[in-house]
Amino acid sequence: MKKIKKALISVYHKEGLKEILRKLESSEVELYSTGGTWRYLFNMGIEAKKVEDITGYPSILGGRVKTLHPKVFGGILARLDQPEDIDQLTEYDIPPFDLVIVDLYPFEDTVANTKDESEIIEKIDIGGISLIRAAAKNFNEVMVVSSQEYYKDFLTIIETNDCHTSLDQRKEYALKAFKTSSHYDSAIFQYFCRGNELEALSISEIEARPLRYGENPHQSAIFYGSLEDMIVKLSGKDLSYNNILDIDAAIRLIADFDETTVAILKHNNACGIASRPILLEAWQLALAGDPVSAFGGIIISNAAIDYQTAQEIDKLFYEVLVAPDFSYEAFELLKKKPGRIILKLKSTHFPEKTLRSALSGYLYQDTDRKVESVEDMNVVSDYSPTETELQDLVFANKVVKHTKSNAMVIVKDKVLVASGLGETSRVDAFKQALEKARGFQKDVKGAVLASDAFFPFSDNVEIANNAGIKVVVQPGGSKRDQDSIDFCNQHGMALCFTGIRHFKH
């Protein structure tokens, strides 16, 4: 255990610091500080020496240079078990520090709240980050508190041990310090790297949450990031790896719908989805899409869950229910089954880029934010869809965008009739959808068909025609597009091209 005798304190955020300062003062720790922090101590009536009293230099260049001096860093980096270091401390009258408390300029908050580059640049901390790295490097001698986040835990340490720290504690806080500095540098790099992603990939998430298990029970898993930015758990067990993937897919899907919509997903794909002005009707129609697959699925709504709808949802076994809100009565009913996870949806805003591991590296791409509207339905056949059919085409195209390729989606009256997905052949995907529709005794006549990619041959429109589906949307772009157009013209079918492919792998 090492007694804290001298401490250097230079922080941006003062909240939570007062109790630490009082404890250090009562333990007769000699305090050194800079600018605003020194004034904070002075106003508290706590005696502290100014850093410039050590260095002989005032804060210069508008505060850009305060602590960058050998007398400061010598006192942090000195190895007290090395006679040569002790001699140099004595020769140059350098005080050896046992504690460094730093809280950096809020660079990320500044980037989030202003586009003023000069203001952003001034929030790049130079001295503070250097103090953190120096103190962390010399953890054998120095305790470093690198963020306001650690004030409370550090206070517990010095209160419990009367201002002594152990080597294990100093090493643990060195790890926290390098986490702080790494994340800070990553944020700065990302700011400068915008629009120049080929330079390098740097991602840092400082929150880590262990999950129940990974994709399978024998795999461990961790979620990095803040789940609370998008969802809040109101009730239920902890989330698993698969839960999070399904929730991600569900939110991405529902974000594309403005009307009151309910979707049910299994393994990242919608097995039921419907839009209706009344939430209960949307739920009933979504469930009817595939009541077998819905068992143990993920349910998401873009409207608050009322009691009447909750009563019906409660009859089904499901893993997760996500909605922007719940009536009091609805939540009281739903939470009675603690094994089911109830989540409040806070945001549907996803990052502009998506990242996944592949081979020995990572794939990084623009997020697919394209959502086709009626205006994007470019009619290429002699026959045009009706207004109702156009609305169904838009609905179907949204669903197929979020369905695993190869994907074919059949929709009628803004309800998913059936989908075929994950097939190596687009024809097989379509046949899968038709077979599922037949299995649930659904009439596909009058429905519309959406495909995530173009038709290389006319076989899909031929199958559609034979099934009674007369309206089709696909991206187009095949060398043999005309074959499909000709068939549609000959058989009174409407065909639309969007020009946008929506592969999902």
Coordinates of C-alpha atoms in Angstrom, one line a residue:
M1 CA 0.0 0.0 0.0
K2 CA 1.3 3.4 -1.0
K3 CA 0.4 6.6 0.8
I4 CA -0.8 9.5 -1.3
K5 CA 1.3 12.5 -0.3
K6 CA 1.2 14.7 -3.4
A7 CA -1.6 15.0 -5.9
L8 CA -1.9 16.9 -9.2
I9 CA -5.5 17.8 -10.1
S10 CA -6.6 19.3 -13.5
V11 CA -10.2 18.6 -14.4
Y12 CA -12.9 19.9 -16.7
H13 CA -15.9 18.4 -14.9
K14 CA -16.0 19.4 -11.2
E15 CA -19.2 17.5 -10.2
G16 CA -18.4 14.7 -7.8
L17 CA -14.9 16.1 -7.0
K18 CA -15.7 17.9 -3.8
E19 CA -15.8 14.9 -1.5
I20 CA -12.4 13.6 -2.9
L21 CA -10.8 17.0 -2.3
R22 CA -12.1 17.1 1.3
K23 CA -10.7 13.6 2.0
L24 CA -7.3 14.5 0.5
E25 CA -7.3 17.7 2.5
S26 CA -8.1 16.0 5.7
S27 CA -5.3 13.4 5.0
E28 CA -2.8 16.3 4.6
V29 CA -2.2 15.5 0.9
E30 CA -0.2 18.3 -0.8
L31 CA -2.3 19.5 -3.7
Y32 CA -1.2 21.0 -7.0
S33 CA -3.6 22.3 -9.6
T34 CA -4.2 24.4 -12.7
G35 CA -6.3 27.4 -13.7
G36 CA -10.0 26.7 -13.3
T37 CA -9.4 23.7 -11.0
W38 CA -7.2 25.8 -8.7
R39 CA -9.9 28.5 -8.5
Y40 CA -12.4 25.8 -7.6
L41 CA -10.2 24.6 -4.7
F42 CA -9.7 28.2 -3.6
N43 CA -13.4 28.9 -3.5
M44 CA -13.8 25.7 -1.3
G45 CA -11.2 27.1 1.1
I46 CA -8.7 24.3 0.2
E47 CA -5.1 25.3 0.0
A48 CA -3.4 24.2 -3.3
K49 CA -0.2 25.2 -5.1
K50 CA -0.4 26.4 -8.7
V51 CA 1.4 24.4 -11.3
E52 CA 3.1 27.5 -12.5
D53 CA 4.7 27.7 -9.0
I54 CA 6.5 24.5 -10.0
T55 CA 7.4 25.3 -13.6
G56 CA 8.1 29.0 -13.2
Y57 CA 5.9 29.6 -16.3
P58 CA 2.4 30.9 -16.4
S59 CA -0.4 29.3 -18.5
I60 CA 0.3 30.6 -22.0
L61 CA -1.2 30.7 -25.5
G62 CA -4.8 31.2 -24.2
G63 CA -4.5 28.1 -21.9
R64 CA -3.1 25.8 -24.5
V65 CA 0.0 25.2 -22.5
K66 CA -0.2 24.8 -18.7
T67 CA 1.3 21.5 -17.6
L68 CA 3.6 20.5 -20.5
H69 CA 6.9 20.9 -18.5
P70 CA 9.7 18.6 -17.3
K71 CA 9.0 19.6 -13.7
V72 CA 5.4 18.3 -14.0
F73 CA 6.1 15.2 -16.0
G74 CA 9.3 14.4 -14.1
G75 CA 7.3 14.3 -10.9
I76 CA 4.8 11.9 -12.5
L77 CA 7.2 9.6 -14.4
A78 CA 9.9 9.3 -11.7
R79 CA 10.8 5.7 -10.7
L80 CA 11.3 6.0 -7.0
D81 CA 13.2 2.7 -6.8
Q82 CA 15.8 4.1 -9.1
P83 CA 18.6 6.1 -7.4
E84 CA 19.3 8.1 -10.5
D85 CA 15.7 9.3 -10.7
I86 CA 15.7 10.3 -7.0
D87 CA 18.8 12.3 -7.5
Q88 CA 17.4 14.1 -10.5
L89 CA 14.2 15.0 -8.6
T90 CA 16.4 16.5 -5.9
E91 CA 18.7 18.3 -8.3
Y92 CA 15.9 20.0 -10.2
D93 CA 13.5 20.4 -7.2
I94 CA 10.8 18.3 -8.7
P95 CA 7.9 17.1 -6.4
P96 CA 7.1 13.4 -6.9
F97 CA 3.3 12.9 -7.5
D98 CA 1.4 9.9 -6.0
L99 CA -1.9 10.8 -7.6
V100 CA -3.0 12.5 -10.8
I101 CA -6.7 13.3 -11.3
V102 CA -7.6 14.5 -14.8
D103 CA -10.9 15.0 -16.6
L104 CA -10.5 15.8 -20.3
Y105 CA -12.1 18.5 -22.4
P106 CA -15.5 17.2 -23.7
F107 CA -14.4 16.7 -27.3
E108 CA -17.3 14.3 -28.3
D109 CA -20.0 16.5 -26.7
T110 CA -18.6 19.5 -28.6
V111 CA -18.6 17.7 -31.9
A112 CA -22.2 16.7 -31.3
N113 CA -23.3 20.2 -30.4
T114 CA -21.5 22.5 -32.8
K115 CA -20.1 22.6 -36.4
D116 CA -17.8 25.4 -35.4
E117 CA -14.4 23.9 -36.3
S118 CA -12.4 26.3 -34.2
E119 CA -14.4 25.5 -31.1
I120 CA -14.1 21.8 -31.8
I121 CA -10.3 22.1 -32.2
E122 CA -9.9 23.9 -28.9
K123 CA -11.6 21.0 -27.2
I124 CA -8.7 18.6 -28.2
D125 CA -7.0 18.2 -24.9
I126 CA -3.2 18.1 -25.1
G127 CA -1.9 18.5 -21.6
G128 CA -4.6 16.4 -19.9
I129 CA -4.2 13.4 -22.2
S130 CA -0.4 13.6 -21.7
L131 CA -0.8 13.6 -17.9
I132 CA -3.1 10.6 -18.1
R133 CA -0.7 8.5 -20.2
A134 CA 2.3 9.5 -18.1
A135 CA 0.6 8.6 -14.8
A136 CA -0.8 5.3 -16.3
K137 CA 2.7 4.3 -17.5
N138 CA 4.1 4.8 -14.0
F139 CA 1.4 2.9 -12.2
N140 CA 4.0 1.4 -9.9
E141 CA 4.2 4.8 -8.3
V142 CA 1.2 6.8 -9.3
M143 CA -2.6 6.4 -9.1
V144 CA -4.4 8.0 -12.0
V145 CA -8.1 8.9 -12.1
S146 CA -8.7 9.7 -15.8
S147 CA -12.4 10.6 -15.9
Q148 CA -15.3 11.9 -13.9
E149 CA -16.8 8.5 -14.4
Y150 CA -14.3 7.1 -11.8
Y151 CA -14.6 9.8 -9.1
K152 CA -17.1 7.8 -7.0
D153 CA -15.2 4.5 -7.0
F154 CA -11.9 6.3 -6.3
L155 CA -13.5 8.1 -3.3
T156 CA -14.5 4.7 -1.9
I157 CA -10.8 3.5 -2.2
I158 CA -9.3 6.5 -0.4
E159 CA -12.0 6.5 2.3
T160 CA -11.6 2.7 2.9
N161 CA -7.8 2.8 2.9
D162 CA -7.2 6.3 4.4
C163 CA -5.6 7.7 1.2
H164 CA -3.5 4.6 0.5
T165 CA -3.6 2.7 -2.8
S166 CA -2.4 -0.8 -3.7
L167 CA -0.4 -1.8 -6.7
D168 CA -3.4 -3.8 -8.0
Q169 CA -5.6 -0.7 -7.7
R170 CA -3.1 1.5 -9.5
K171 CA -2.7 -1.0 -12.3
E172 CA -6.5 -1.3 -12.6
Y173 CA -6.8 2.5 -12.9
A174 CA -4.0 2.5 -15.4
L175 CA -6.1 0.2 -17.6
K176 CA -9.0 2.6 -17.2
A177 CA -6.7 5.5 -18.1
F178 CA -5.5 3.9 -21.3
K179 CA -9.2 3.1 -22.1
T180 CA -9.9 6.8 -21.6
S181 CA -7.0 8.0 -23.8
S182 CA -7.7 5.4 -26.5
H183 CA -11.3 6.3 -26.8
Y184 CA -10.5 10.0 -26.8
D185 CA -7.9 9.7 -29.5
S186 CA -10.3 7.5 -31.5
A187 CA -13.0 10.2 -31.4
I188 CA -10.6 12.8 -32.6
F189 CA -9.4 10.5 -35.4
Q190 CA -12.9 9.8 -36.5
Y191 CA -13.7 13.6 -36.6
F192 CA -10.7 14.2 -38.9
C193 CA -11.3 11.1 -40.9
R194 CA -14.8 11.8 -42.0
G195 CA -15.0 11.5 -45.8
N196 CA -11.6 9.9 -45.8
E197 CA -12.4 6.4 -44.5
L198 CA -9.7 4.8 -46.6
E199 CA -7.1 6.2 -44.1
A200 CA -7.8 3.7 -41.4
L201 CA -10.5 2.2 -39.2
S202 CA -10.7 3.3 -35.6
I203 CA -13.7 2.4 -33.4
S204 CA -13.9 2.7 -29.7
E205 CA -16.8 1.8 -27.4
I206 CA -16.2 2.3 -23.6
E207 CA -19.3 0.4 -22.4
A208 CA -19.2 -3.4 -22.4
R209 CA -22.1 -5.6 -21.4
P210 CA -21.8 -9.4 -21.1
L211 CA -24.6 -11.3 -22.7
R212 CA -26.3 -14.5 -21.6
Y213 CA -24.5 -16.4 -24.3
G214 CA -23.5 -16.1 -27.9
E215 CA -25.2 -17.4 -31.0
N216 CA -25.2 -20.8 -29.3
P217 CA -25.0 -21.6 -25.6
H218 CA -21.4 -22.8 -25.8
Q219 CA -20.3 -19.4 -27.1
S220 CA -19.7 -16.4 -24.9
A221 CA -20.6 -12.9 -26.1
I222 CA -20.3 -9.2 -25.2
F223 CA -22.2 -6.2 -26.5
Y224 CA -20.0 -3.0 -26.8
G225 CA -21.9 0.3 -26.8
S226 CA -24.9 1.9 -25.1
L227 CA -28.1 -0.1 -25.6
E228 CA -29.9 2.7 -23.7
D229 CA -29.3 5.0 -26.7
M230 CA -32.0 3.1 -28.5
I231 CA -33.9 0.8 -26.1
V232 CA -34.7 0.6 -22.4
K233 CA -35.5 -2.7 -20.7
L234 CA -38.6 -2.4 -18.7
S235 CA -39.0 -6.0 -17.7
G236 CA -37.7 -9.5 -18.3
K237 CA -34.5 -11.5 -18.5
D238 CA -31.1 -10.4 -19.8
L239 CA -30.6 -10.1 -23.5
S240 CA -28.7 -12.7 -25.5
Y241 CA -26.6 -12.3 -28.6
N242 CA -29.5 -13.5 -30.8
N243 CA -32.0 -11.3 -29.0
I244 CA -29.9 -8.2 -30.0
L245 CA -29.5 -9.3 -33.6
D246 CA -33.3 -9.8 -33.8
I247 CA -34.1 -6.5 -32.1
D248 CA -31.7 -4.7 -34.4
A249 CA -33.4 -6.2 -37.5
A250 CA -36.9 -5.4 -36.0
I251 CA -36.0 -1.8 -35.4
R252 CA -34.4 -1.3 -38.8
L253 CA -37.6 -2.8 -40.4
I254 CA -40.1 -0.8 -38.4
A255 CA -38.2 2.5 -38.9
D256 CA -39.2 2.4 -42.6
F257 CA -43.0 2.5 -41.8
D258 CA -44.9 5.7 -40.9
E259 CA -48.4 4.1 -40.5
T260 CA -49.3 2.2 -37.4
T261 CA -47.5 -1.1 -38.0
V262 CA -46.8 -4.3 -36.1
A263 CA -44.1 -6.8 -37.2
I264 CA -43.1 -10.3 -35.9
L265 CA -39.6 -11.5 -36.6
K266 CA -37.7 -14.8 -36.4
H267 CA -34.0 -15.1 -37.1
N268 CA -33.9 -11.4 -38.4
N269 CA -36.7 -11.9 -40.9
A270 CA -40.3 -10.8 -40.7
C271 CA -42.7 -13.7 -40.6
G272 CA -45.7 -11.4 -40.1
I273 CA -46.2 -7.6 -40.6
A274 CA -49.3 -5.5 -41.2
S275 CA -50.2 -1.8 -41.2
R276 CA -53.6 -0.6 -40.0
P277 CA -55.0 2.5 -38.4
I278 CA -56.0 0.5 -35.3
L279 CA -53.2 -1.2 -33.5
L280 CA -55.1 -4.3 -32.5
E281 CA -56.1 -5.0 -36.2
A282 CA -52.4 -4.6 -37.2
W283 CA -51.4 -7.1 -34.5
Q284 CA -54.1 -9.7 -35.5
L285 CA -53.2 -9.5 -39.2
A286 CA -49.4 -9.6 -38.5
L287 CA -49.9 -12.8 -36.4
A288 CA -52.1 -14.4 -39.0
G289 CA -49.2 -14.0 -41.5
D290 CA -47.5 -17.0 -40.0
P291 CA -48.7 -18.0 -36.5
V292 CA -46.4 -21.0 -36.4
S293 CA -43.2 -19.0 -36.9
A294 CA -44.4 -16.3 -34.6
F295 CA -44.0 -18.6 -31.6
G296 CA -40.9 -17.5 -29.7
G297 CA -40.4 -14.5 -32.0
I298 CA -39.7 -10.8 -31.6
I299 CA -42.6 -8.4 -31.7
I300 CA -42.2 -4.8 -32.6
S301 CA -44.8 -1.9 -32.9
N302 CA -44.2 1.7 -33.9
A303 CA -47.3 2.7 -31.8
A304 CA -47.8 2.5 -28.0
I305 CA -49.3 -0.8 -26.8
D306 CA -52.8 -0.4 -25.4
Y307 CA -54.4 -2.8 -23.0
Q308 CA -56.7 -4.4 -25.5
T309 CA -53.7 -5.2 -27.8
A310 CA -51.6 -6.4 -24.9
Q311 CA -54.3 -8.9 -23.9
E312 CA -54.1 -10.5 -27.3
I313 CA -50.3 -10.4 -27.5
D314 CA -50.1 -12.0 -24.0
K315 CA -51.7 -15.1 -25.4
L316 CA -48.6 -15.8 -27.5
F317 CA -45.3 -17.0 -26.3
Y318 CA -42.7 -14.5 -27.5
E319 CA -39.1 -13.6 -26.6
V320 CA -39.1 -9.8 -26.9
L321 CA -41.7 -7.1 -27.3
V322 CA -40.6 -3.6 -28.4
A323 CA -42.7 -0.5 -28.6
P324 CA -42.3 3.2 -28.1
D325 CA -44.6 3.1 -25.0
F326 CA -47.1 1.0 -23.1
S327 CA -50.2 2.0 -21.3
Y328 CA -50.1 1.5 -17.6
E329 CA -52.6 -1.4 -17.8
A330 CA -50.8 -3.0 -20.7
F331 CA -47.5 -3.0 -19.0
E332 CA -48.9 -4.3 -15.7
L333 CA -50.3 -7.2 -17.7
L334 CA -47.3 -8.0 -19.8
K335 CA -44.7 -7.9 -17.0
K336 CA -46.4 -10.7 -15.1
K337 CA -44.5 -13.1 -17.3
P338 CA -40.9 -12.3 -16.2
G339 CA -39.2 -14.5 -18.8
R340 CA -40.4 -12.3 -21.6
I341 CA -38.4 -9.1 -22.4
I342 CA -40.3 -5.8 -22.6
L343 CA -38.4 -3.0 -24.2
K344 CA -39.2 0.7 -24.7
L345 CA -38.0 2.0 -28.0
K346 CA -36.3 5.3 -27.7
S347 CA -34.8 5.9 -31.1
T348 CA -34.7 4.3 -34.6
H349 CA -31.6 6.3 -35.6
F350 CA -28.8 4.0 -36.8
P351 CA -25.2 4.9 -37.6
E352 CA -24.6 6.0 -41.2
K353 CA -22.1 3.1 -41.7
T354 CA -22.3 -0.6 -41.0
L355 CA -19.4 -2.8 -39.9
R356 CA -18.9 -6.6 -39.8
S357 CA -16.0 -8.9 -39.5
A358 CA -14.9 -10.9 -42.5
L359 CA -11.8 -13.0 -43.2
S360 CA -8.9 -11.4 -41.3
G361 CA -10.4 -7.9 -41.2
Y362 CA -13.6 -5.9 -41.4
L363 CA -16.2 -4.8 -44.0
Y364 CA -17.3 -1.2 -43.8
Q365 CA -20.1 0.2 -45.9
D366 CA -22.9 2.8 -46.1
T367 CA -26.0 1.8 -44.3
D368 CA -28.9 1.0 -46.7
R369 CA -31.1 4.0 -46.0
K370 CA -33.0 4.0 -49.3
V371 CA -36.7 3.7 -48.9
E372 CA -38.7 3.6 -52.1
S373 CA -42.0 5.6 -52.4
V374 CA -44.8 5.5 -54.9
E375 CA -42.8 8.0 -57.0
D376 CA -40.0 5.4 -57.3
M377 CA -42.3 2.8 -58.8
N378 CA -41.3 3.2 -62.4
V379 CA -43.9 1.5 -64.6
V380 CA -42.3 -0.3 -67.5
S381 CA -45.3 -2.4 -68.7
D382 CA -48.3 -1.4 -70.7
Y383 CA -50.5 -1.9 -67.7
S384 CA -50.2 0.3 -64.6
P385 CA -50.9 -0.6 -61.0
T386 CA -53.9 0.9 -59.2
E387 CA -53.3 3.4 -56.4
T388 CA -54.1 0.6 -53.9
E389 CA -51.6 -1.7 -55.6
L390 CA -49.0 1.0 -55.7
Q391 CA -49.3 1.3 -51.9
D392 CA -48.9 -2.4 -51.6
L393 CA -45.8 -2.3 -53.8
V394 CA -44.3 0.3 -51.5
F395 CA -45.1 -1.9 -48.4
A396 CA -43.8 -5.0 -50.0
N397 CA -40.6 -3.3 -51.1
K398 CA -39.9 -2.2 -47.6
V399 CA -40.3 -5.7 -46.3
V400 CA -38.2 -7.3 -49.0
K401 CA -35.4 -4.8 -48.2
H402 CA -35.1 -6.3 -44.7
T403 CA -35.4 -9.9 -45.8
K404 CA -32.5 -12.3 -46.3
S405 CA -31.5 -12.7 -49.9
N406 CA -32.6 -14.2 -52.2
A407 CA -35.9 -12.8 -51.1
M408 CA -39.4 -12.7 -52.6
V409 CA -42.3 -11.1 -50.7
I410 CA -46.1 -11.4 -51.4
V411 CA -48.3 -8.6 -49.9
K412 CA -52.0 -7.9 -50.1
D413 CA -53.8 -4.9 -48.4
K414 CA -50.6 -3.9 -46.5
V415 CA -50.3 -7.3 -44.9
L416 CA -47.5 -9.8 -45.5
V417 CA -49.1 -12.8 -47.1
A418 CA -45.9 -14.9 -47.3
S419 CA -42.2 -14.5 -48.0
G420 CA -39.5 -16.8 -49.4
L421 CA -36.0 -16.0 -48.2
G422 CA -32.4 -17.2 -48.0
E423 CA -32.6 -19.3 -51.1
T424 CA -29.7 -19.7 -53.7
S425 CA -32.3 -19.4 -56.5
R426 CA -34.8 -16.6 -56.8
V427 CA -37.3 -19.0 -58.3
D428 CA -36.9 -21.2 -55.3
A429 CA -37.5 -18.3 -53.0
F430 CA -40.7 -17.4 -54.8
K431 CA -41.9 -21.1 -54.7
Q432 CA -41.1 -21.1 -51.0
A433 CA -43.4 -18.1 -50.5
L434 CA -46.2 -19.6 -52.6
E435 CA -46.0 -22.9 -50.7
K436 CA -46.2 -21.1 -47.4
A437 CA -49.2 -19.1 -48.6
R438 CA -50.9 -22.4 -49.6
G439 CA -50.0 -24.0 -46.3
F440 CA -51.9 -21.3 -44.5
Q441 CA -54.8 -21.5 -47.1
K442 CA -54.2 -17.9 -48.2
D443 CA -55.4 -16.7 -51.6
V444 CA -52.6 -14.8 -53.4
K445 CA -54.8 -13.6 -56.2
G446 CA -54.8 -9.9 -56.2
A447 CA -51.6 -9.7 -54.2
V448 CA -48.4 -8.0 -55.3
L449 CA -44.9 -9.4 -55.5
A450 CA -41.6 -7.7 -54.5
S451 CA -38.1 -8.9 -55.2
D452 CA -34.9 -7.7 -53.6
A453 CA -33.0 -8.0 -56.9
F454 CA -33.6 -8.2 -60.7
F455 CA -35.1 -11.1 -62.6
P456 CA -32.5 -12.6 -64.9
F457 CA -35.2 -14.5 -66.8
S458 CA -39.0 -14.2 -67.2
D459 CA -39.6 -17.3 -65.1
N460 CA -40.7 -15.4 -62.0
V461 CA -43.3 -13.3 -63.7
E462 CA -44.6 -16.5 -65.4
I463 CA -44.9 -18.2 -62.0
A464 CA -46.6 -15.0 -60.7
N465 CA -49.1 -14.9 -63.5
N466 CA -50.0 -18.6 -63.0
A467 CA -50.6 -17.9 -59.3
G468 CA -52.9 -15.0 -60.0
I469 CA -50.4 -12.3 -59.0
K470 CA -50.6 -9.5 -61.6
V471 CA -48.5 -6.7 -60.1
V472 CA -44.7 -7.0 -59.5
V473 CA -41.9 -4.8 -58.4
Q474 CA -38.2 -5.4 -58.9
P475 CA -35.1 -3.3 -59.3
G476 CA -34.5 -4.1 -63.0
G477 CA -31.1 -4.1 -64.6
S478 CA -30.9 -7.5 -66.1
K479 CA -29.8 -7.8 -69.7
R480 CA -33.0 -9.7 -70.3
D481 CA -35.4 -7.3 -68.6
Q482 CA -37.3 -7.0 -71.9
D483 CA -38.3 -10.7 -71.6
S484 CA -40.1 -10.0 -68.3
I485 CA -41.7 -6.8 -69.7
D486 CA -42.9 -8.6 -72.8
F487 CA -44.5 -11.4 -70.8
C488 CA -46.2 -8.9 -68.5
N489 CA -47.6 -7.0 -71.6
Q490 CA -48.9 -10.2 -73.1
H491 CA -50.7 -11.3 -70.0
G492 CA -52.1 -8.1 -68.6
M493 CA -49.6 -7.7 -65.8
A494 CA -48.1 -4.5 -64.3
L495 CA -44.4 -4.4 -63.8
C496 CA -42.4 -1.7 -62.0
F497 CA -38.7 -1.1 -61.7
T498 CA -37.2 0.9 -58.8
G499 CA -33.5 0.9 -60.0
I500 CA -32.5 0.0 -56.4
R501 CA -31.3 -3.4 -55.3
H502 CA -31.7 -4.4 -51.7
F503 CA -29.5 -7.5 -51.1
K504 CA -29.2 -8.6 -47.5
H505 CA -26.6 -11.2 -46.5

